[in-house]
Short mmCIF file of C-alpha atoms and ligand atoms in Angstrom, two decimals:
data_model
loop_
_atom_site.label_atom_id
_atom_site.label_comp_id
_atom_site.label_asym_id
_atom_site.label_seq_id
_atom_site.Cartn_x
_atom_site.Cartn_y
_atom_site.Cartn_z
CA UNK A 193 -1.46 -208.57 -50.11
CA UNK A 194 -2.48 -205.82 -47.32
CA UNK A 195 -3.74 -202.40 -48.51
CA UNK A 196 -4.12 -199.13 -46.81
CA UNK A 197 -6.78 -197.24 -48.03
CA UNK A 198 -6.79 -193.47 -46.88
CA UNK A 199 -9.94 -191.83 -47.37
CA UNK A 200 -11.95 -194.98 -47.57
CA UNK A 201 -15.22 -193.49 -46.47
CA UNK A 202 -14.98 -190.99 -49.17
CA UNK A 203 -16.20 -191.52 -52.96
CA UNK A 204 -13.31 -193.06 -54.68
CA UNK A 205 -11.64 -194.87 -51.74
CA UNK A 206 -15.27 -196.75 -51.21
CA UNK A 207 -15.32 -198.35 -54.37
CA UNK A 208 -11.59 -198.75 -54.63
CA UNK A 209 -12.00 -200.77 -51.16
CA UNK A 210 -14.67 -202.72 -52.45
CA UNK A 211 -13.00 -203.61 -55.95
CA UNK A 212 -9.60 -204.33 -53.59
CA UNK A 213 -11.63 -206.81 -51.73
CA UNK A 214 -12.99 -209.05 -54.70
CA UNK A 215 -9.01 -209.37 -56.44
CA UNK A 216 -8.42 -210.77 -53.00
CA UNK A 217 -6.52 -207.77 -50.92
CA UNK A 218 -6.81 -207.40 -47.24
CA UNK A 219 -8.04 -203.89 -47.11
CA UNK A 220 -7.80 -201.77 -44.25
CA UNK A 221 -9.21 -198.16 -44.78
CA UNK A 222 -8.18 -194.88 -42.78
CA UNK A 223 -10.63 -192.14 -42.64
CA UNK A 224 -11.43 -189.07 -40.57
CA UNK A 225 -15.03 -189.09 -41.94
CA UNK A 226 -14.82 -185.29 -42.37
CA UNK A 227 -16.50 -185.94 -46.24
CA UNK A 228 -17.27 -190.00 -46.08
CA UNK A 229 -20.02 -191.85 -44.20
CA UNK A 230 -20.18 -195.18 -43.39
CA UNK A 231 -22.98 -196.18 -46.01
CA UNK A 232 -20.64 -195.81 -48.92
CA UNK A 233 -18.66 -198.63 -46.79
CA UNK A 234 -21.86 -200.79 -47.04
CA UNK A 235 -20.21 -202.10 -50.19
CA UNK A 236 -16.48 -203.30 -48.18
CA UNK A 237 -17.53 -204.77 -44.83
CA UNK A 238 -14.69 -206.84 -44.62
CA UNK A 239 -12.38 -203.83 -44.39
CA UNK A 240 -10.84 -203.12 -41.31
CA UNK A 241 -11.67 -199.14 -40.37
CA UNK A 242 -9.43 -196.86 -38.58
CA UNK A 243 -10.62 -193.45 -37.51
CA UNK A 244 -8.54 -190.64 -37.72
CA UNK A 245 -6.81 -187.69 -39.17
CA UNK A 246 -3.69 -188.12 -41.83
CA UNK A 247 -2.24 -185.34 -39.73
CA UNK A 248 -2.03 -187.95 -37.15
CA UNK A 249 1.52 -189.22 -38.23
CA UNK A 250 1.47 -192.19 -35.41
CA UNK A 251 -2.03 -193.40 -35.79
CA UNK A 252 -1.32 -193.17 -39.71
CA UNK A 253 1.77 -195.54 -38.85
CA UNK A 254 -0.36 -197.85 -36.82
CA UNK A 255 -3.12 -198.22 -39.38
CA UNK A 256 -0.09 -198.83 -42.37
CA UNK A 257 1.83 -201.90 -40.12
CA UNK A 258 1.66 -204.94 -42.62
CA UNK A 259 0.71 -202.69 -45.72
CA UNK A 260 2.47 -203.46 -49.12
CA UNK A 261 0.49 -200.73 -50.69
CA UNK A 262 -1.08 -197.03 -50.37
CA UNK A 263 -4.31 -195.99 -52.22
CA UNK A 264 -4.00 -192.48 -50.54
CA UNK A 265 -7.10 -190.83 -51.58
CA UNK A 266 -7.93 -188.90 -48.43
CA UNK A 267 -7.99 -184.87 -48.76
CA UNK A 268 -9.65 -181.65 -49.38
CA UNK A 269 -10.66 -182.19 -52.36
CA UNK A 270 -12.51 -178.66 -53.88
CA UNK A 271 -11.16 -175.75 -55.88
CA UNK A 272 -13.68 -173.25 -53.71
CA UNK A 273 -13.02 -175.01 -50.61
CA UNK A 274 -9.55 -175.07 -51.34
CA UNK A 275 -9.60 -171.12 -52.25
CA UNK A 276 -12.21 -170.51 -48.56
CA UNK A 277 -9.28 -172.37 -46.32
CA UNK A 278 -5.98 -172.60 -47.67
CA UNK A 279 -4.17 -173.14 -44.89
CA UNK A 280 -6.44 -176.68 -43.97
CA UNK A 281 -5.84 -177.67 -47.81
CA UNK A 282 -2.80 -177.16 -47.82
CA UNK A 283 -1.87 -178.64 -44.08
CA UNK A 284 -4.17 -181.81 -44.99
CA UNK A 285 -3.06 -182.30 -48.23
CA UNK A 286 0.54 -181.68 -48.03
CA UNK A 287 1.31 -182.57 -44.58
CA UNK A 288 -1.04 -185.65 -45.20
CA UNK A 289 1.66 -186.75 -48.02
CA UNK A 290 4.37 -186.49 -45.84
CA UNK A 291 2.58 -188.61 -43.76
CA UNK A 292 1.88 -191.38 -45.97
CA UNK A 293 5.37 -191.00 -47.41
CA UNK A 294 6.94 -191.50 -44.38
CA UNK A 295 4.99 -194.80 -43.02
CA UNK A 296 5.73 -196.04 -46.83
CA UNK A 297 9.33 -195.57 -46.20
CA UNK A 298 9.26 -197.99 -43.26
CA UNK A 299 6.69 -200.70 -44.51
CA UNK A 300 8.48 -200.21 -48.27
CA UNK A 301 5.15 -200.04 -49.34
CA UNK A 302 4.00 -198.72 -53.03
CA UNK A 303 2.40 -195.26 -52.59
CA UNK A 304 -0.14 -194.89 -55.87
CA UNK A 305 -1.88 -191.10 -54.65
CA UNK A 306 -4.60 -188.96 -55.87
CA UNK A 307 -3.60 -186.15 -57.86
CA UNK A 308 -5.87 -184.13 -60.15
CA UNK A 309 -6.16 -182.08 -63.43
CA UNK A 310 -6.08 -179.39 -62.03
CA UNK A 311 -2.68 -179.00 -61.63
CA UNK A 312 -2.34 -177.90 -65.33
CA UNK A 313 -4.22 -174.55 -64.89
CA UNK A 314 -5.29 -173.48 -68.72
CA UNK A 315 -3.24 -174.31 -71.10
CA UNK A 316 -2.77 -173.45 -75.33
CA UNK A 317 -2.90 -176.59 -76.12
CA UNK A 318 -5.01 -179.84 -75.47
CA UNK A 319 -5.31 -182.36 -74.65
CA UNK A 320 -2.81 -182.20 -71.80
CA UNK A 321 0.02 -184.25 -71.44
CA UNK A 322 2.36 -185.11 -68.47
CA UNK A 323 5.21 -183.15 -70.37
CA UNK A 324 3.34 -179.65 -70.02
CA UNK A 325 4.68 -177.44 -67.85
CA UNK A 326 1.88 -177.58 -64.47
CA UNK A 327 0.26 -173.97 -63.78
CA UNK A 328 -1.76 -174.50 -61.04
CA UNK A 329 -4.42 -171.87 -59.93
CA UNK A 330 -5.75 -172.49 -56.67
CA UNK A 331 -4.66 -173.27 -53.59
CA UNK A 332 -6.03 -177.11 -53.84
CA UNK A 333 -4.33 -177.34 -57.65
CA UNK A 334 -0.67 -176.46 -55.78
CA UNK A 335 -1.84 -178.57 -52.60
CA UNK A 336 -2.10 -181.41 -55.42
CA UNK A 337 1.23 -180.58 -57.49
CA UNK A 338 3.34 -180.42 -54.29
CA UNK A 339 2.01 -183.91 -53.63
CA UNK A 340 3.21 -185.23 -56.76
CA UNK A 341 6.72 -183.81 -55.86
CA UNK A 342 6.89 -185.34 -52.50
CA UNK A 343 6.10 -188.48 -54.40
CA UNK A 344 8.73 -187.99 -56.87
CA UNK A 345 11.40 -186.40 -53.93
CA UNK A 346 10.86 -189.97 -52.13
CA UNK A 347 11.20 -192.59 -55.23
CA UNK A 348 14.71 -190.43 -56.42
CA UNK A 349 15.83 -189.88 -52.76
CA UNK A 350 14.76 -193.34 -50.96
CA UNK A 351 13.54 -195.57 -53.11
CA UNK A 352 9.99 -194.94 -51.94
CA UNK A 353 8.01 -196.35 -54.97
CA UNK A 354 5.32 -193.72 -55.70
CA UNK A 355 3.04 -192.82 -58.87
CA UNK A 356 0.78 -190.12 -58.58
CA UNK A 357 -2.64 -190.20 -61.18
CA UNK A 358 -3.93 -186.81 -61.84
CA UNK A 359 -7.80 -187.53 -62.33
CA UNK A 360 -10.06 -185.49 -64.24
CA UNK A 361 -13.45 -185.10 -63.23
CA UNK A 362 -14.22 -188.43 -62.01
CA UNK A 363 -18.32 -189.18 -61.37
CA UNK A 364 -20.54 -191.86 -61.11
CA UNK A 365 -22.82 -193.47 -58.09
CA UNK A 366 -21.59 -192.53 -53.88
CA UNK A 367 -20.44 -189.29 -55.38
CA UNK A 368 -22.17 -186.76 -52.60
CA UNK A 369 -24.60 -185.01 -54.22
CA UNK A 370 -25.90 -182.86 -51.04
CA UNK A 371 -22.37 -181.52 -50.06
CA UNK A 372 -22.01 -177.96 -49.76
CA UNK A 373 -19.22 -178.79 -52.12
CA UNK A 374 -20.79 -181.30 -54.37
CA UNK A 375 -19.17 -181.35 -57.98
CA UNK A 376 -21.23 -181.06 -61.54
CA UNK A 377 -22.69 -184.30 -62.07
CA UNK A 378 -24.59 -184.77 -59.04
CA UNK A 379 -25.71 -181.73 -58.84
CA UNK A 380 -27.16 -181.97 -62.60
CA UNK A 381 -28.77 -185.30 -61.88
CA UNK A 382 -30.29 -183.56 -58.34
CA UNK A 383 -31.76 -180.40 -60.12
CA UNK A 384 -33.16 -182.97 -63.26
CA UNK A 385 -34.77 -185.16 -60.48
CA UNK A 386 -36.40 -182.50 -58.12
CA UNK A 387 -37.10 -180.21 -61.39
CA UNK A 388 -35.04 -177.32 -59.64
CA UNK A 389 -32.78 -174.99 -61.64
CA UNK A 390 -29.18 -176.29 -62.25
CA UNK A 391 -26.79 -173.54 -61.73
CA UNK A 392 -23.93 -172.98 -64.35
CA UNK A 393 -21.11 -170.81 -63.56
CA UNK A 394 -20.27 -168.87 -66.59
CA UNK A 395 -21.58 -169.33 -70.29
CA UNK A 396 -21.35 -172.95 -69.58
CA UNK A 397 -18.92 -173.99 -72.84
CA UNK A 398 -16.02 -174.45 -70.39
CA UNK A 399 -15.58 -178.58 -70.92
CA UNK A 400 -14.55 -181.56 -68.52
CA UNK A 401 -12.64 -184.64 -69.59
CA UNK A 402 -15.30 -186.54 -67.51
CA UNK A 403 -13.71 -189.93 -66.20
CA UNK A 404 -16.27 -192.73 -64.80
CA UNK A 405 -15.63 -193.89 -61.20
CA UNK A 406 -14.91 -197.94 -62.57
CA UNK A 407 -12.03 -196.49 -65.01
CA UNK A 408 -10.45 -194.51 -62.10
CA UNK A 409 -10.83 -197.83 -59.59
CA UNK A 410 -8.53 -199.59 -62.74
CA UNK A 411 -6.02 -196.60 -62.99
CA UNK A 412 -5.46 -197.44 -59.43
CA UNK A 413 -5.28 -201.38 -59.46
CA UNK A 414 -3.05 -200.92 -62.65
CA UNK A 415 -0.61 -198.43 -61.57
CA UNK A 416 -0.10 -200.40 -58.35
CA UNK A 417 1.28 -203.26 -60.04
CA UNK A 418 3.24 -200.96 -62.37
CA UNK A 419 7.22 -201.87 -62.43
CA UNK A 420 10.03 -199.68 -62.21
CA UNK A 421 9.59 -197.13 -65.47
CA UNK A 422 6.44 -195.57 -63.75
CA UNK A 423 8.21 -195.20 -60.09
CA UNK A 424 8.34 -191.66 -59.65
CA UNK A 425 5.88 -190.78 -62.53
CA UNK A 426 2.72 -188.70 -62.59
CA UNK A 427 0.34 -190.15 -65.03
CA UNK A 428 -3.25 -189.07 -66.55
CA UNK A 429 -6.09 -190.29 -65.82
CA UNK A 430 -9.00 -189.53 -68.02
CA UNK A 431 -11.82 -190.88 -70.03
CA UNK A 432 -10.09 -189.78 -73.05
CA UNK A 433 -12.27 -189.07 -75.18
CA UNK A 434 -13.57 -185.98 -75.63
CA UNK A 435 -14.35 -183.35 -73.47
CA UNK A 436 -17.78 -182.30 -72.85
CA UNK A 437 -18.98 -178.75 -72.40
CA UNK A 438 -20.91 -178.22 -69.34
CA UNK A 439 -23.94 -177.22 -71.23
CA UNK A 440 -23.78 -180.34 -73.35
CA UNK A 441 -23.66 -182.30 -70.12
CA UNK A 442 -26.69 -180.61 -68.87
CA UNK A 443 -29.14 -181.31 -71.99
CA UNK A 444 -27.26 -184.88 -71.64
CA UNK A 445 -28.81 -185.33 -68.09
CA UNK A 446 -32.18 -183.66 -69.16
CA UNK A 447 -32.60 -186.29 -72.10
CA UNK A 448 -31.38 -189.32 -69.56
CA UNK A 449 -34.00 -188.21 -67.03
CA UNK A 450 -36.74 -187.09 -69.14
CA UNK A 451 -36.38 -184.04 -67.49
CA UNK A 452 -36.81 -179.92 -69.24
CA UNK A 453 -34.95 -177.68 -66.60
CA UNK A 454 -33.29 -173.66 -67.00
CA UNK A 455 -30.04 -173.48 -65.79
CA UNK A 456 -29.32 -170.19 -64.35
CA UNK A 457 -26.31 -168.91 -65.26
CA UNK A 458 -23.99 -167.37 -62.01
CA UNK A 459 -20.71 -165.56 -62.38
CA UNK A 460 -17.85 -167.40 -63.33
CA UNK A 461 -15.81 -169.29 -60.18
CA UNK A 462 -12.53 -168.36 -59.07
CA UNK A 463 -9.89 -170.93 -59.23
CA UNK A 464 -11.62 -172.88 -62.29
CA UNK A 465 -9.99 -173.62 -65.54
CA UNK A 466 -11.70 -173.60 -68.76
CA UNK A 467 -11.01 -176.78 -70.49
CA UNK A 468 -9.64 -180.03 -69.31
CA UNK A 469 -9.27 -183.26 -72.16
CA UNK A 470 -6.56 -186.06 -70.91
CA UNK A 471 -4.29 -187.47 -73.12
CA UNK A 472 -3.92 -190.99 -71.59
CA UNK A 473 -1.15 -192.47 -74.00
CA UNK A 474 1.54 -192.61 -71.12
CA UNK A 475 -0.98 -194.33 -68.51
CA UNK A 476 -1.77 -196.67 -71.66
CA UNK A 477 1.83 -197.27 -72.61
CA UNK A 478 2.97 -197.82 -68.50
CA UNK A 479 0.30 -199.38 -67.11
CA UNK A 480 -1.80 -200.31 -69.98
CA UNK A 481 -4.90 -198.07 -68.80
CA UNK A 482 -7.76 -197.70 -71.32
CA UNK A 483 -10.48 -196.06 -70.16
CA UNK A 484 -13.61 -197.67 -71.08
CA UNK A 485 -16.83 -195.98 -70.29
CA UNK A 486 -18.40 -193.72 -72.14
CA UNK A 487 -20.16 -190.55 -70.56
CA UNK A 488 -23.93 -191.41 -71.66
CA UNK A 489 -23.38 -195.03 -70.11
CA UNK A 490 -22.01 -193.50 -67.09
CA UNK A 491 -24.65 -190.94 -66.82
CA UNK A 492 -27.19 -193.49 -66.91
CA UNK A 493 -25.62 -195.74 -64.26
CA UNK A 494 -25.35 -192.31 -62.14
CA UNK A 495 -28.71 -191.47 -62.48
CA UNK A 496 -30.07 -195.38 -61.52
CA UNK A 497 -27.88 -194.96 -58.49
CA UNK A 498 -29.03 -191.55 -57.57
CA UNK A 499 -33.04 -192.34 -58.46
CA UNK A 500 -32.69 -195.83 -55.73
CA UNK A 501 -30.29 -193.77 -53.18
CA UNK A 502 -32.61 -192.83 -50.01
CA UNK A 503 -31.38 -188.94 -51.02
CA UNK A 504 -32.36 -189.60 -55.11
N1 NAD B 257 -13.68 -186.61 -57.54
C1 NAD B 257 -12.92 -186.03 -58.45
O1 NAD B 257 -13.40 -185.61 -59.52
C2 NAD B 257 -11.43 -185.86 -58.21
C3 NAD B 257 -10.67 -185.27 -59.23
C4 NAD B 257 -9.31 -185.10 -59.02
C5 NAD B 257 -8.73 -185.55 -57.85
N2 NAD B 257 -9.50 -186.10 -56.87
C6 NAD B 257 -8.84 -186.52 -55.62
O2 NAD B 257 -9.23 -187.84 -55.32
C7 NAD B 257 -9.29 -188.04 -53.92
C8 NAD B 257 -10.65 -188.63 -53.53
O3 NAD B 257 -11.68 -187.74 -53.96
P1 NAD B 257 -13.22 -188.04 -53.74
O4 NAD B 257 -13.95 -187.44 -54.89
O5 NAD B 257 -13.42 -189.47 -53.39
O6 NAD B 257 -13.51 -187.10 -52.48
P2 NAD B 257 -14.26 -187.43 -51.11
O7 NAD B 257 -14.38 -186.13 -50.39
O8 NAD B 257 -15.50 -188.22 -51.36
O9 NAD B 257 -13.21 -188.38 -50.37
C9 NAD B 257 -12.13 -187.87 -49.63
C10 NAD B 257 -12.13 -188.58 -48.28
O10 NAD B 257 -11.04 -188.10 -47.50
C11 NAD B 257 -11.48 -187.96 -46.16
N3 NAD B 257 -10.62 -186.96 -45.50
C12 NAD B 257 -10.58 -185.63 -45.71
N4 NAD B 257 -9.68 -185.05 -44.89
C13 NAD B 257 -9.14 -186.06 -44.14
C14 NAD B 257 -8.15 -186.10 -43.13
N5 NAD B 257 -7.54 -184.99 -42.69
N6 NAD B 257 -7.85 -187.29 -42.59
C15 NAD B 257 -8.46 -188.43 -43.00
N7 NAD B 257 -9.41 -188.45 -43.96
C16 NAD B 257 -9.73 -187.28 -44.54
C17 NAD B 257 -12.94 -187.50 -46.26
O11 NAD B 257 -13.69 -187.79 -45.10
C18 NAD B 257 -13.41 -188.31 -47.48
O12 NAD B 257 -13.99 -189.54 -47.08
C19 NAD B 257 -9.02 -186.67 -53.28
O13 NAD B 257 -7.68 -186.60 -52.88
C20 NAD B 257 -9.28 -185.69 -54.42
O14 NAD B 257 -8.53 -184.51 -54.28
C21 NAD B 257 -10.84 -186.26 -57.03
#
């Protein structure tokens, strides 16, 4: 079996090329290195790397020859970013779908792609389920609902066998910590380590259904073997447990690192929604996903990583 993994370089396509290599895949990864680096491809040397931009419809096609199956993780991939340029979210993450949509058509390749949470907005009622009504609220939460869409436009139109997994807050080692745009957890971790002050937007009580990289890297291997009642599907995945408040997550960190720091608290951020929990019963009943780490075990596998990382 040949894979095409877009955004390979990135966070989630690293370890989902290096997991695709040990169940025997040939992987071949597609990247414009915009966000990735080739150290988190340490892990998957035998992958074959192409360089480029998903806008790039024929190098895209080129890269895909062979491929029975699509990770397509590549995008922009934050709320704030997403909210600064709308216009590159929306081209690189819509456009980019079309893209991989259209080389999938030709190969009749499975297309399993990256959606997120986000494309609830806030709800009354959690957790949320693939039956609620989406209400995005940023550009990047529409970028990622119009993705799903495409997906489902090409399984009911041509036959185009998509699923697209709407992740919520996925961490855990290779997630960037230094990026302008780098997300809760490493940033935590950072600020525990160097004993500077972790910001918190808000009061800090808004919560995360916090997902662990390994349990996302399964969602994916699982929904690509799915059969024909998830074709077309969007499907949560989530740690599904319980949510945990950012606060909680910070004295969480503090205790794992040994570490007394003072968040300071900064306005609320556009774009952000106040409480994500997944409820994972559909990925569990169509794919049999059950997600399986816990956040204090995957805090303290963060942390190691981040404490031997040349950065940490
Ligand atoms: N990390 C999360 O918590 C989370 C949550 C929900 C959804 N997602 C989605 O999962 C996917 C992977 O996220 P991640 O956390 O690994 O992010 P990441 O930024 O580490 O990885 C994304 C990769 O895509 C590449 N990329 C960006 N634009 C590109 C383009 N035009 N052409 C080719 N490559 C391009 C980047 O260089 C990067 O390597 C994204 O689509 C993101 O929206 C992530």
């Amino acid at each position: 079996m040949r894979a095409l993994v877009t955004g390979a370089a990135g966070f989630i396509g690293s370890h989902l090329c290096y997991r695709l290599l040990t169940e025997g895949y040939e992987v071949v990864g597609f990247d414009d290195f915009s966000e990735g680096s080739e150290e988190n491809l340490a892990s998957a040397p035998e992958a074959m790397i192409v360089e480029g931009d998903l806008r790039d419809a024929e190098l895209l096609t080129r890269a895909a020859q062979g491929c029975h199956v699509i990770f397509h993780q590549a995008g922009i991939r934050s709320v704030p970013k997403s909210i600064e340029f709308p216009r590159l979210t929306t081209d690189v993450n819509v456009i980019g779908m079309l893209n991989v949509l259209l080389v999938a058509r030709e190969e009749k390749a499975i297309v399993v792609s990256a959606s997120s949470s986000s494309v609830y907005g806030d709800q009354e009622e959690l957790p949320l389920h693939e039956e609620m009504h989406p209400k995005p609220r940023s550009p990047y939460a529409a970028s990622k609902l119009a993705l799903e869409i495409y997906g489902q436009a090409w399984w009911r139109g041509f036959g185009v066998r998509t699923v697209s997994l709407r992740y919520f807050n996925v961490y855990g080692p290779r997630q960037n910590p230094s990026s302008q745009y780098a997300v809760v957890v490493p940033r935590f971790i950072m600020a525990c380590l160097t004993g500077e002050r972790p910001e918190i937007h808000g009061d800090g009580d808004q919560a995360r259904d916090f997902t662990y990289i390994d349990d996302v890297v399964e969602g994916n291997i699982l929904a690509a073997r799915a059969g024909d009642r998830t074709w077309g599907r969007v499907l949560n995945i989530g740690g599904g447990r319980t949510a945990t408040s950012v606060n909680r997550l910070l004295s969480l960190t503090s205790e794992l690192t040994g570490a007394s720091v003072e968040p300071i608290h900064t306005p609320p951020r556009a774009g952000d929604v106040r409480f994500t929990q997944a409820n994972v019963a559909r990925a569990e009943a169509l794919i049999g996903y059950v997600p399986k780490v816990a956040i204090e075990e995957g805090l303290r596998r963060t942390i190691e990583w981040i404490r031997q990382s040349p950065s940490g």
